[in-house]
């Protein structure tokens, strides 16, 4: 299976082996003719050529990366992105602990996020990338867990072999310069992927809330009590706060006892905490564009809306001490979440039971599926950062950074932590916080003139996230329902700007009320609806696969979207129609800056041609 999928990938890249991109010379400021900047996605055909060029071009600017980081704006950005990175790390860590019986938890997530982030900050060709856990990678991990449970296999040890295989795949991809397939990414694929991730977040939040209602039903008479592992320990009739006619798990009668935790109120309080977290964070995000208070105060409240929401809801839960809620579970000090079962380094031959030899080989296809997810997320980040209007001057390195992503996931497997990659929303927020704006002329919006391209902010963020492991006493106060609220907020916020959702609404809107935008003006109404319907069908296929026993095949379905867009859609739509429906948005960076999106709201516009930004890949700083 792995060989077939590798052949499929290479076949899609084959046309790029022989095609040469058209480069035109450009003039320098003194009028001299200079050769064009290197296109990082031009395939030469020499083994490891792209990787070597990434190193040759980017590493000579290493000293300037340190010097340019000595700036007050960099310090401010590091503090801001620390909270932007810490909140998702705690959220994903709590979700992992809940799903894996604490084999993987918040401690592992924070510590390995720090280690991998420091590695990227020191060695990446694009040091603006922020590494962390993401929704698609968590889906892969949970699907792998379900597979291991159904086959009675050791989950942690098979993840080690997945990490080893993904490093081998990364080396092969770098050797054949297969990263060039990134040029085939269009809005069609990216929007289906983005909508899929949003749906996972929103569905996951309500699914967990429903589970709380199931575990703690709203009953006035018969109640069930569960321990920390959700094992029923007793049940009976609730009368005036006392348990009568109770039985234990074996069905034996027990004496009347006082209620230590008010279980029926748990579900209601959990719902209030989840919805309250979402609403506070959402309203603070909207407040930043209001007309109240000063711009600086509004922006600070909007940027730190998520930490504020977490603090307020944790405080509310703490004050209501008479009602039980499920909370994060972190061990004291620097030790694994479930120290009784595992250590910091995972034995690749078995932790809870011996791992069969065939599993070590079967981890190869699973690693290829994981690689596809990392490949998609990382290169979407690279493409957005490489837009010419972003004014980055030091270039980037697609080949080096994908290999580095594979290396850090090998570390994650060995340490028994979530698989990680560059997180798109956190990365874009990092770049936006470091953007240099020119003083605007009267009546004109500010213009982007550059960015602080340096390594210190990402290094500081990663270091602080690692030190947060020592805050175990504080993190253990965070209810899981608050984390579900953050998941809901992340899903809803990320829907902003997804064009397929905007076009879906037009199904129910009369034509005369359709907006004056490219995808409406450039196509007929039924053609626009047909394009939207195709995307929704692909989204439905992804969701069905995710919910099925074949959930590990989700990355394969995602990669199949590329040939569908390249070879099938041109038979249905004309070139002009595809440009209108699948082209990049016509927003300037100044307009985007004025929109004041918060750090959980991703930008869903991809450049249609990376060649347009080749001038940003200059060799000099």
Coordinates of C-alpha atoms in Angstrom, one line a residue:
X1 CA 0.0 0.0 0.0
X2 CA 2.8 2.4 0.9
X3 CA 4.6 1.7 -2.4
X4 CA 1.4 2.4 -4.4
X5 CA 0.8 5.7 -2.6
X6 CA 4.4 6.8 -3.1
X7 CA 4.1 6.0 -6.8
X8 CA 0.8 8.0 -7.0
X9 CA 2.6 11.0 -5.4
X10 CA 5.6 10.8 -7.7
X11 CA 3.3 10.4 -10.8
X12 CA 1.6 13.6 -9.9
X13 CA 5.0 15.3 -9.5
X14 CA 6.5 13.8 -12.7
X15 CA 5.3 16.6 -15.0
X16 CA 7.2 19.0 -12.8
X17 CA 10.5 17.1 -13.4
X18 CA 10.7 18.2 -17.0
X19 CA 8.8 21.5 -16.9
X20 CA 10.9 24.6 -16.5
X21 CA 9.3 27.7 -15.1
X22 CA 9.7 30.9 -17.1
X23 CA 11.9 33.4 -15.3
X24 CA 12.4 37.0 -16.4
X25 CA 15.3 39.2 -15.4
X26 CA 14.5 42.2 -13.3
X27 CA 16.3 45.5 -12.7
X28 CA 17.9 46.5 -9.4
X29 CA 17.5 50.0 -8.0
X30 CA 20.6 51.2 -9.8
X31 CA 19.4 49.9 -13.2
X32 CA 21.6 46.9 -13.4
X33 CA 20.2 43.6 -14.8
X34 CA 20.2 40.9 -12.2
X35 CA 19.3 37.2 -12.5
X36 CA 15.9 36.3 -11.1
X37 CA 15.6 35.0 -7.5
X38 CA 15.5 31.3 -7.2
X39 CA 12.0 29.7 -7.3
X40 CA 11.9 27.4 -4.3
X41 CA 9.4 25.1 -6.1
X42 CA 11.2 24.7 -9.3
X43 CA 12.3 21.1 -9.7
X44 CA 15.8 20.6 -11.0
X45 CA 16.0 16.8 -10.9
X46 CA 19.2 16.5 -8.9
X47 CA 19.1 14.5 -5.6
X48 CA 18.7 16.8 -2.6
X49 CA 19.2 19.8 -4.7
X50 CA 16.3 21.8 -3.2
X51 CA 17.4 20.9 0.3
X52 CA 21.0 22.0 -0.3
X53 CA 19.9 25.3 -1.9
X54 CA 17.6 26.0 1.1
X55 CA 20.6 25.6 3.4
X56 CA 23.0 27.6 1.2
X57 CA 20.5 30.5 0.8
X58 CA 19.0 30.7 4.3
X59 CA 21.7 29.8 6.8
X60 CA 24.2 32.6 5.8
X61 CA 21.6 35.0 7.1
X62 CA 21.6 33.4 10.5
X63 CA 23.4 36.2 12.3
X64 CA 21.0 38.7 10.9
X65 CA 18.1 36.5 12.3
X66 CA 19.6 37.1 15.7
X67 CA 20.3 40.8 15.3
X68 CA 16.9 41.5 13.8
X69 CA 15.2 39.9 16.9
X70 CA 16.6 42.6 19.2
X71 CA 13.6 44.8 18.8
X72 CA 10.7 45.8 21.1
X73 CA 8.1 44.7 18.6
X74 CA 9.6 41.2 18.6
X75 CA 9.3 41.1 22.4
X76 CA 5.7 42.2 22.3
X77 CA 4.9 39.6 19.6
X78 CA 6.6 36.8 21.6
X79 CA 4.4 37.6 24.7
X80 CA 1.2 37.7 22.5
X81 CA 2.0 34.4 20.6
X82 CA 2.9 32.7 23.9
X83 CA -0.7 32.9 24.9
X84 CA -1.8 32.0 21.4
X85 CA 0.3 28.9 21.6
X86 CA -0.3 27.9 25.2
X87 CA -4.1 27.8 25.0
X88 CA -4.3 25.3 22.1
X89 CA -1.5 23.2 23.7
X90 CA -3.5 22.9 26.9
X91 CA -6.7 22.2 25.0
X92 CA -5.2 19.5 22.8
X93 CA -3.3 18.0 25.7
X94 CA -6.6 17.8 27.7
X95 CA -8.3 16.1 24.8
X96 CA -5.5 13.6 24.3
X97 CA -5.6 12.8 28.0
X98 CA -9.4 12.2 27.9
X99 CA -9.2 10.0 24.8
X100 CA -6.1 7.9 25.6
X101 CA -6.6 7.3 29.3
X102 CA -3.7 9.7 30.1
X103 CA -1.2 7.8 28.1
X104 CA -0.7 11.2 26.4
X105 CA -1.6 14.3 28.4
X106 CA -1.0 18.0 28.9
X107 CA 2.5 17.6 30.3
X108 CA 3.8 15.7 27.2
X109 CA 2.0 18.1 24.9
X110 CA 3.6 21.2 26.5
X111 CA 7.1 19.7 26.9
X112 CA 7.3 18.3 23.3
X113 CA 5.7 21.5 21.9
X114 CA 8.6 23.3 23.5
X115 CA 11.3 20.9 22.3
X116 CA 10.0 20.9 18.7
X117 CA 9.4 24.6 18.7
X118 CA 13.0 25.3 19.8
X119 CA 14.3 23.0 17.1
X120 CA 12.3 24.8 14.4
X121 CA 13.3 28.2 15.8
X122 CA 17.0 27.3 15.6
X123 CA 17.2 25.4 12.4
X124 CA 14.2 26.1 10.2
X125 CA 14.5 27.9 6.9
X126 CA 11.4 29.8 7.8
X127 CA 11.7 30.6 11.6
X128 CA 8.3 32.4 11.7
X129 CA 6.6 29.0 11.7
X130 CA 5.0 28.1 15.1
X131 CA 4.9 24.3 15.8
X132 CA 2.1 22.7 17.8
X133 CA -0.7 20.2 17.8
X134 CA -3.4 20.6 15.2
X135 CA -6.9 19.2 14.6
X136 CA -6.1 17.0 11.6
X137 CA -3.1 15.5 13.4
X138 CA -5.2 14.7 16.4
X139 CA -7.7 13.0 14.1
X140 CA -4.9 10.8 12.8
X141 CA -3.8 10.0 16.4
X142 CA -7.3 9.1 17.5
X143 CA -7.9 7.0 14.4
X144 CA -4.7 5.1 15.1
X145 CA -5.8 4.6 18.7
X146 CA -9.1 3.1 17.6
X147 CA -7.3 0.8 15.2
X148 CA -4.8 -0.3 17.9
X149 CA -7.7 -1.0 20.4
X150 CA -9.6 -3.0 17.8
X151 CA -6.5 -5.1 17.0
X152 CA -5.3 -5.3 20.6
X153 CA -2.0 -3.6 19.8
X154 CA 0.3 -1.4 21.9
X155 CA -0.6 2.2 20.9
X156 CA 2.4 4.0 22.2
X157 CA 5.0 1.7 20.7
X158 CA 3.4 1.6 17.2
X159 CA 3.6 5.4 17.3
X160 CA 7.3 5.2 17.7
X161 CA 7.6 3.2 14.4
X162 CA 5.2 5.7 12.7
X163 CA 7.7 8.4 13.7
X164 CA 10.7 6.4 12.4
X165 CA 8.9 5.8 9.1
X166 CA 7.9 9.4 8.6
X167 CA 11.5 10.4 8.9
X168 CA 12.4 7.9 6.1
X169 CA 9.6 9.3 3.9
X170 CA 10.7 12.9 4.6
X171 CA 14.3 12.0 3.4
X172 CA 12.9 10.5 0.2
X173 CA 10.7 13.5 -0.5
X174 CA 13.6 15.8 0.0
X175 CA 15.8 13.6 -2.2
X176 CA 13.3 13.7 -5.1
X177 CA 12.3 17.4 -4.6
X178 CA 8.7 16.2 -4.4
X179 CA 7.7 19.3 -2.4
X180 CA 7.1 20.8 -5.9
X181 CA 3.6 19.3 -5.8
X182 CA 2.7 22.3 -3.6
X183 CA 2.2 24.3 -6.8
X184 CA -0.9 22.2 -7.4
X185 CA -2.7 23.4 -4.2
X186 CA -5.6 25.6 -5.0
X187 CA -8.5 27.1 -3.1
X188 CA -10.7 24.0 -4.0
X189 CA -8.5 21.7 -2.0
X190 CA -7.6 24.2 0.8
X191 CA -11.2 25.2 1.5
X192 CA -12.5 21.6 1.7
X193 CA -9.6 20.9 4.1
X194 CA -10.3 24.0 6.2
X195 CA -14.1 23.3 6.4
X196 CA -13.4 19.7 7.4
X197 CA -11.2 20.9 10.3
X198 CA -13.8 23.5 11.4
X199 CA -16.5 20.8 11.4
X200 CA -14.3 18.5 13.5
X201 CA -13.8 21.2 16.1
X202 CA -17.4 22.1 16.4
X203 CA -18.7 18.6 16.3
X204 CA -16.1 17.4 18.8
X205 CA -17.1 20.2 21.3
X206 CA -20.7 19.2 21.3
X207 CA -20.0 15.5 21.3
X208 CA -17.9 15.9 24.5
X209 CA -20.7 17.9 26.1
X210 CA -23.2 15.2 25.2
X211 CA -20.9 12.7 26.8
X212 CA -21.0 14.7 30.1
X213 CA -24.8 14.7 30.0
X214 CA -24.7 11.0 29.5
X215 CA -22.3 10.4 32.4
X216 CA -24.1 12.8 34.7
X217 CA -27.8 12.7 33.7
X218 CA -30.3 15.3 34.9
X219 CA -32.3 13.0 37.2
X220 CA -34.3 13.8 40.3
X221 CA -34.4 10.3 41.6
X222 CA -32.1 7.6 40.3
X223 CA -28.5 8.7 40.1
X224 CA -25.2 6.9 39.2
X225 CA -21.8 7.8 40.6
X226 CA -18.5 7.4 38.7
X227 CA -14.9 7.5 39.7
X228 CA -12.2 9.5 37.9
X229 CA -11.9 6.7 35.3
X230 CA -15.7 6.9 34.5
X231 CA -16.3 3.6 36.2
X232 CA -19.7 3.3 38.0
X233 CA -19.1 2.8 41.7
X234 CA -22.7 3.1 43.1
X235 CA -26.3 4.0 42.2
X236 CA -29.5 4.7 44.0
X237 CA -32.3 7.1 44.8
X238 CA -31.5 10.7 45.6
X239 CA -33.7 12.1 48.4
X240 CA -32.9 15.5 50.0
X241 CA -29.2 15.2 49.2
X242 CA -28.7 11.7 50.4
X243 CA -28.5 8.4 48.6
X244 CA -31.1 5.7 49.5
X245 CA -31.5 2.1 48.4
X246 CA -28.0 2.3 46.9
X247 CA -26.1 -0.5 45.2
X248 CA -22.5 -0.8 44.3
X249 CA -21.0 -2.0 40.9
X250 CA -21.5 -5.6 41.9
X251 CA -25.2 -5.0 42.7
X252 CA -24.7 -5.3 46.5
X253 CA -26.8 -3.0 48.7
X254 CA -25.0 -0.3 50.5
X255 CA -26.0 1.9 53.5
X256 CA -27.5 5.3 53.0
X257 CA -24.8 7.9 52.4
X258 CA -24.4 11.6 52.0
X259 CA -23.8 12.9 48.5
X260 CA -20.2 14.1 48.2
X261 CA -20.7 15.5 44.6
X262 CA -23.9 16.9 43.2
X263 CA -23.7 14.9 40.0
X264 CA -27.0 16.1 38.3
X265 CA -25.6 19.7 38.4
X266 CA -22.4 18.6 36.7
X267 CA -23.9 18.6 33.2
X268 CA -25.6 22.0 33.6
X269 CA -22.5 23.7 35.0
X270 CA -20.3 22.1 32.3
X271 CA -22.7 23.4 29.6
X272 CA -22.5 26.9 31.2
X273 CA -18.7 26.8 31.3
X274 CA -18.4 25.7 27.7
X275 CA -20.9 28.2 26.2
X276 CA -19.6 30.9 28.5
X277 CA -16.0 30.4 27.4
X278 CA -17.1 30.5 23.8
X279 CA -19.3 33.6 24.1
X280 CA -16.7 35.6 26.1
X281 CA -13.9 34.9 23.7
X282 CA -16.2 35.5 20.7
X283 CA -17.5 38.8 22.0
X284 CA -14.1 40.1 22.9
X285 CA -12.9 39.3 19.4
X286 CA -15.8 41.3 18.0
X287 CA -15.1 44.1 20.5
X288 CA -11.8 44.9 18.9
X289 CA -13.6 46.4 15.9
X290 CA -16.1 48.3 18.0
X291 CA -16.1 52.1 18.6
X292 CA -15.6 51.9 22.4
X293 CA -12.3 52.7 24.2
X294 CA -9.0 53.2 22.4
X295 CA -7.6 51.2 19.6
X296 CA -4.8 49.7 21.8
X297 CA -7.2 48.6 24.5
X298 CA -9.7 47.1 22.0
X299 CA -6.9 45.2 20.3
X300 CA -5.5 43.9 23.5
X301 CA -8.9 42.6 24.7
X302 CA -9.4 41.0 21.3
X303 CA -6.0 39.4 21.1
X304 CA -6.2 38.0 24.6
X305 CA -9.8 37.1 24.6
X306 CA -9.2 33.4 24.8
X307 CA -6.9 33.6 27.9
X308 CA -9.4 36.0 29.5
X309 CA -12.3 33.6 28.8
X310 CA -10.3 30.7 30.3
X311 CA -9.5 32.7 33.4
X312 CA -13.0 33.9 34.1
X313 CA -14.6 30.4 33.6
X314 CA -12.0 28.7 35.7
X315 CA -12.6 31.3 38.4
X316 CA -16.4 30.6 38.2
X317 CA -15.8 26.9 38.5
X318 CA -13.5 27.4 41.5
X319 CA -16.0 29.5 43.3
X320 CA -18.8 26.9 42.8
X321 CA -16.9 24.3 44.9
X322 CA -20.1 22.4 45.8
X323 CA -20.5 21.1 42.2
X324 CA -18.3 18.5 40.6
X325 CA -16.7 19.0 37.2
X326 CA -14.1 17.0 35.2
X327 CA -10.8 18.7 35.2
X328 CA -7.4 18.4 33.6
X329 CA -5.1 15.9 35.3
X330 CA -1.4 16.7 35.3
X331 CA 1.2 14.9 37.5
X332 CA 3.2 16.9 40.0
X333 CA 6.6 17.9 38.7
X334 CA 8.2 16.8 35.5
X335 CA 6.9 13.3 34.9
X336 CA 4.6 11.6 32.4
X337 CA 0.8 11.9 32.7
X338 CA 0.5 8.2 33.5
X339 CA 3.8 7.4 35.2
X340 CA 2.5 4.0 36.3
X341 CA 2.4 2.7 32.7
X342 CA 4.9 4.7 30.7
X343 CA 8.1 6.6 31.0
X344 CA 9.4 9.6 29.1
X345 CA 11.0 7.4 26.4
X346 CA 8.7 4.9 24.8
X347 CA 10.0 1.3 24.2
X348 CA 9.5 0.7 20.4
X349 CA 9.0 -3.0 21.1
X350 CA 6.1 -2.7 23.5
X351 CA 5.0 -0.7 26.6
X352 CA 1.9 -2.5 27.9
X353 CA 2.4 -5.6 25.7
X354 CA 4.9 -6.8 23.1
X355 CA 4.6 -5.4 19.6
X356 CA 4.4 -7.9 16.8
X357 CA 7.1 -7.6 14.1
X358 CA 4.5 -7.1 11.3
X359 CA 3.3 -3.9 13.1
X360 CA 6.8 -2.3 12.6
X361 CA 6.4 -2.7 8.8
X362 CA 2.7 -1.9 8.8
X363 CA 3.5 1.5 10.5
X364 CA 5.0 2.6 7.1
X365 CA 1.6 3.1 5.3
X366 CA 0.2 4.8 8.5
X367 CA 3.3 7.1 8.5
X368 CA 2.6 8.0 4.8
X369 CA -0.9 9.1 5.7
X370 CA 0.5 11.2 8.6
X371 CA 3.0 12.7 6.2
X372 CA 0.2 13.9 3.9
X373 CA -1.5 15.8 6.7
X374 CA 1.8 17.4 7.8
X375 CA 2.7 18.2 4.1
X376 CA -0.7 19.9 3.6
X377 CA -0.6 22.0 6.7
X378 CA 3.0 23.0 6.6
X379 CA 3.0 24.1 2.9
X380 CA -0.2 26.0 3.3
X381 CA 1.6 28.0 5.9
X382 CA 4.6 28.5 3.6
X383 CA 2.4 29.6 0.7
X384 CA 0.6 32.2 2.7
X385 CA 3.9 33.5 4.1
X386 CA 5.4 33.6 0.6
X387 CA 2.8 36.0 -0.8
X388 CA 4.6 38.9 -2.4
X389 CA 2.5 41.5 -0.5
X390 CA 3.9 40.1 2.8
X391 CA 7.3 41.7 1.8
X392 CA 9.5 38.9 3.3
X393 CA 13.0 39.3 2.0
X394 CA 15.1 36.4 3.5
X395 CA 13.3 33.7 1.6
X396 CA 12.0 30.4 2.8
X397 CA 12.8 26.7 2.5
X398 CA 10.1 24.2 1.6
X399 CA 12.5 21.2 1.3
X400 CA 14.4 21.8 4.5
X401 CA 11.3 22.5 6.7
X402 CA 9.3 19.5 5.6
X403 CA 12.3 17.3 6.5
X404 CA 12.6 19.1 9.8
X405 CA 8.8 18.5 10.4
X406 CA 9.4 14.8 9.9
X407 CA 12.4 14.9 12.4
X408 CA 10.4 16.5 15.1
X409 CA 7.6 14.0 14.7
X410 CA 10.1 11.2 15.2
X411 CA 11.0 12.9 18.5
X412 CA 7.3 13.1 19.3
X413 CA 6.9 9.4 18.8
X414 CA 9.9 8.5 20.9
X415 CA 8.6 10.7 23.8
X416 CA 5.0 9.6 23.5
X417 CA 3.6 13.0 22.7
X418 CA 1.1 14.2 20.1
X419 CA 2.3 14.4 16.5
X420 CA 2.9 18.1 15.6
X421 CA 3.5 20.4 12.7
X422 CA 3.5 24.1 11.8
X423 CA 0.1 25.4 12.9
X424 CA -1.4 27.7 10.3
X425 CA -3.4 30.1 12.5
X426 CA -0.6 30.5 15.0
X427 CA 2.0 31.0 12.3
X428 CA 0.0 33.7 10.5
X429 CA -0.7 35.4 13.8
X430 CA 3.0 35.3 14.5
X431 CA 3.9 36.9 11.2
X432 CA 1.1 39.5 11.6
X433 CA 2.4 40.6 15.0
X434 CA 5.9 41.1 13.5
X435 CA 4.7 43.0 10.4
X436 CA 6.2 46.5 9.9
X437 CA 3.7 49.1 8.7
X438 CA 4.7 52.4 7.1
X439 CA 3.2 55.6 8.4
X440 CA 0.1 56.2 6.2
X441 CA -0.5 59.4 4.3
X442 CA -3.6 61.4 5.3
X443 CA -6.7 59.5 4.3
X444 CA -4.9 56.3 3.2
X445 CA -4.6 52.9 5.0
X446 CA -1.2 51.9 6.4
X447 CA 1.0 49.9 4.1
X448 CA 3.1 46.8 4.8
X449 CA 6.8 47.5 4.2
X450 CA 8.4 44.4 5.8
X451 CA 8.5 42.0 8.7
X452 CA 10.9 41.3 11.5
X453 CA 12.3 38.0 10.1
X454 CA 14.2 36.6 13.0
X455 CA 14.4 33.5 15.3
X456 CA 14.2 35.0 18.8
X457 CA 10.4 35.3 19.1
X458 CA 9.7 31.7 18.2
X459 CA 12.5 30.5 20.5
X460 CA 11.1 32.6 23.4
X461 CA 7.6 31.3 22.8
X462 CA 8.7 27.7 22.7
X463 CA 10.8 28.1 25.9
X464 CA 7.9 29.7 27.8
X465 CA 5.5 26.9 26.7
X466 CA 7.9 24.3 28.1
X467 CA 8.2 26.2 31.4
X468 CA 4.4 26.1 31.7
X469 CA 4.8 22.4 32.6
X470 CA 5.7 23.6 36.1
X471 CA 2.3 25.2 36.5
X472 CA 0.6 21.8 37.2
X473 CA -1.2 23.1 40.3
X474 CA -2.8 25.8 38.2
X475 CA -3.6 23.7 35.2
X476 CA -5.3 21.1 37.3
X477 CA -8.0 23.7 38.1
X478 CA -9.1 24.0 34.4
X479 CA -12.3 22.1 33.8
X480 CA -12.5 20.0 30.6
X481 CA -15.7 21.9 29.7
X482 CA -13.7 25.1 29.3
X483 CA -11.4 23.4 26.8
X484 CA -14.5 22.2 24.9
X485 CA -15.5 25.9 24.7
X486 CA -12.1 26.8 23.2
X487 CA -12.6 24.0 20.7
X488 CA -15.9 25.4 19.7
X489 CA -14.5 28.9 19.4
X490 CA -11.6 27.7 17.3
X491 CA -14.0 25.9 14.9
X492 CA -16.4 28.8 14.6
X493 CA -13.7 31.5 14.2
X494 CA -11.9 29.6 11.5
X495 CA -15.0 29.5 9.3
X496 CA -14.5 33.2 8.5
X497 CA -13.4 33.7 4.9
X498 CA -14.1 30.1 3.8
X499 CA -15.6 30.8 0.4
X500 CA -17.4 27.4 0.1
X501 CA -19.5 28.3 3.2
X502 CA -20.3 31.7 1.8
X503 CA -21.4 30.1 -1.5
X504 CA -23.5 27.5 0.4
X505 CA -25.6 30.3 1.9
X506 CA -26.3 31.5 -1.6
X507 CA -28.3 28.3 -2.2
X508 CA -31.0 29.8 -0.1
X509 CA -30.8 33.4 -1.3
X510 CA -32.5 34.9 -4.3
X511 CA -30.2 35.8 -7.1
X512 CA -30.9 39.6 -6.8
X513 CA -29.4 39.5 -3.3
X514 CA -26.1 37.7 -4.3
X515 CA -23.0 39.8 -3.4
X516 CA -20.9 41.6 -6.0
X517 CA -17.9 39.3 -5.8
X518 CA -15.7 37.4 -8.3
X519 CA -17.3 34.0 -7.9
X520 CA -20.7 35.5 -8.6
X521 CA -19.8 37.8 -11.4
X522 CA -17.5 35.4 -13.2
X523 CA -19.8 32.5 -13.5
X524 CA -23.5 31.6 -14.1
X525 CA -25.6 30.9 -11.0
X526 CA -26.0 27.2 -11.7
X527 CA -22.3 26.7 -12.4
X528 CA -21.4 28.4 -9.1
X529 CA -23.9 26.1 -7.3
X530 CA -22.5 23.1 -9.1
X531 CA -18.9 23.9 -8.0
X532 CA -20.2 24.4 -4.4
X533 CA -22.1 21.1 -4.6
X534 CA -18.9 19.2 -5.7
X535 CA -17.0 20.7 -2.8
X536 CA -19.8 19.7 -0.3
X537 CA -19.9 16.2 -1.7
X538 CA -16.1 15.8 -1.2
X539 CA -16.5 17.2 2.3
X540 CA -19.2 14.6 3.0
X541 CA -17.0 11.8 1.7
X542 CA -14.2 13.0 4.0
X543 CA -16.6 13.0 7.0
X544 CA -18.0 9.5 6.2
X545 CA -14.4 8.2 5.9
X546 CA -13.5 9.8 9.2
X547 CA -16.5 8.3 11.0
X548 CA -15.9 4.8 9.5
X549 CA -13.4 2.1 10.6
X550 CA -11.2 3.4 7.7
X551 CA -10.6 6.7 9.4
X552 CA -6.9 6.4 8.8
X553 CA -7.5 6.9 5.1
X554 CA -8.6 10.5 5.5
X555 CA -5.2 11.9 4.3
X556 CA -5.4 9.7 1.2
X557 CA -8.8 11.1 0.4
X558 CA -7.4 14.6 0.9
X559 CA -4.5 14.1 -1.5
X560 CA -7.0 12.7 -4.1
X561 CA -8.6 16.1 -4.2
X562 CA -5.6 17.4 -6.2
X563 CA -6.0 15.2 -9.3
X564 CA -9.8 15.8 -9.1
X565 CA -9.2 19.5 -9.4
X566 CA -6.5 19.2 -12.0
X567 CA -8.1 16.7 -14.4
X568 CA -11.9 16.4 -13.7
X569 CA -13.1 20.0 -13.1
X570 CA -11.7 21.4 -16.3
X571 CA -14.2 19.2 -18.2
X572 CA -17.1 20.8 -16.3
X573 CA -15.9 24.4 -16.0
X574 CA -14.2 26.8 -18.3
X575 CA -10.8 28.4 -17.5
X576 CA -12.4 31.7 -16.7
X577 CA -15.0 30.1 -14.4
X578 CA -12.3 28.2 -12.6
X579 CA -10.3 31.4 -12.1
X580 CA -13.4 33.1 -10.6
X581 CA -14.3 30.2 -8.4
X582 CA -10.9 28.8 -7.5
X583 CA -8.7 31.9 -7.7
X584 CA -7.1 33.9 -4.9
X585 CA -9.0 36.7 -3.2
X586 CA -8.3 40.2 -4.4
X587 CA -7.7 41.6 -0.9
X588 CA -4.7 43.8 -0.3
X589 CA -2.6 43.2 2.8
X590 CA -3.6 46.7 4.0
X591 CA -7.3 45.7 3.8
X592 CA -6.5 42.5 5.8
X593 CA -4.7 44.6 8.4
X594 CA -7.8 46.8 8.7
X595 CA -10.0 43.7 9.3
X596 CA -8.2 43.0 12.6
X597 CA -8.8 39.3 12.6
X598 CA -7.8 37.5 15.8
X599 CA -5.2 34.8 16.2
X600 CA -7.7 31.9 15.9
X601 CA -9.1 33.2 12.6
X602 CA -7.1 31.8 9.7
X603 CA -6.7 33.3 6.3
X604 CA -8.1 31.0 3.6
X605 CA -6.7 32.6 0.4
X606 CA -3.8 30.8 -1.3
X607 CA -1.7 32.3 -4.1
X608 CA -2.7 30.7 -7.4
X609 CA 1.0 30.8 -8.5
X610 CA 3.9 30.7 -6.2
X611 CA 5.9 32.1 -9.1
X612 CA 4.2 35.4 -8.6
X613 CA 6.1 35.8 -5.3
X614 CA 9.5 34.7 -6.6
X615 CA 10.8 38.2 -6.0
X616 CA 10.3 37.6 -2.3
X617 CA 12.8 34.8 -2.3
X618 CA 15.8 37.1 -2.5
X619 CA 19.2 35.9 -1.3
X620 CA 19.9 39.0 0.6
X621 CA 18.4 40.5 3.7

